[in-house]
Short mmCIF file of C-alpha atoms in Angstrom, two decimals:
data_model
loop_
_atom_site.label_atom_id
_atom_site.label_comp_id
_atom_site.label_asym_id
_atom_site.label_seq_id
_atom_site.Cartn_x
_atom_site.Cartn_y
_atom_site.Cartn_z
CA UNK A 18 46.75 19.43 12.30
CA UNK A 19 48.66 22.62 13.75
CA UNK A 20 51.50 21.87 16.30
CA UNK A 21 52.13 23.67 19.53
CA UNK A 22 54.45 26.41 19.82
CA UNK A 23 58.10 24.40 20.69
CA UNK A 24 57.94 25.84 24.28
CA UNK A 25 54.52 24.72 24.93
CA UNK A 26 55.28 21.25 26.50
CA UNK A 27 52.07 19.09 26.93
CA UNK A 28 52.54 15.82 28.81
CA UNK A 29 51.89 12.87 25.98
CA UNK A 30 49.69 10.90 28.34
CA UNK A 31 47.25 13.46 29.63
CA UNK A 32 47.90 16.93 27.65
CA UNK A 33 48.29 17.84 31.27
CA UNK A 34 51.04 20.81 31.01
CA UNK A 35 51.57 20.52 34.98
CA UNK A 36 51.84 17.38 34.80
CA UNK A 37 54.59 17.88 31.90
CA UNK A 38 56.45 20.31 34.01
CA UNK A 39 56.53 17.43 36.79
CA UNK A 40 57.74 14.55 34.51
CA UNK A 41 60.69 17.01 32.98
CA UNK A 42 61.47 17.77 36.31
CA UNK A 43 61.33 13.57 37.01
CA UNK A 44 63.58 13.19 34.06
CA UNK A 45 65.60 16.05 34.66
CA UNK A 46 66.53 14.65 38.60
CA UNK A 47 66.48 11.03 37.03
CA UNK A 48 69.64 12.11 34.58
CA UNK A 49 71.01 14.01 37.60
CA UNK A 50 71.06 11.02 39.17
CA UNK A 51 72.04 8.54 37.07
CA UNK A 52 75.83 7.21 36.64
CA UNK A 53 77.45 9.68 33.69
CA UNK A 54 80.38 9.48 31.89
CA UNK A 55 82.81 12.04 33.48
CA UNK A 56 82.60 15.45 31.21
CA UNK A 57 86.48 16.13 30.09
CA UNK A 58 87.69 19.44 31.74
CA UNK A 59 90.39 21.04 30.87
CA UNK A 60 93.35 20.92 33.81
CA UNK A 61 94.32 24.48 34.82
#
């Protein structure tokens, strides 16, 4: 069984890739979102 290329990002459900693109974009704005743990900056 051959894999797709790495950027070729099929949604697991469907093998829709538009419907891939929406679901990173869900995840991506559902991290956004999410409470994070403050990123340490440096002062100055």
């Amino acid at each position: 069984m051959s894999k797709p290329p790495p950027q070729t990002v099929v949604h697991v459900a469907t093998g829709n890739p538009v419907a891939a693109k929406k679901q990173q974009d869900w995840l991506r704005r559902a991290l956004a979102t999410a409470p994070q743990q403050p990123t340490p900056k440096k002062a100055g």
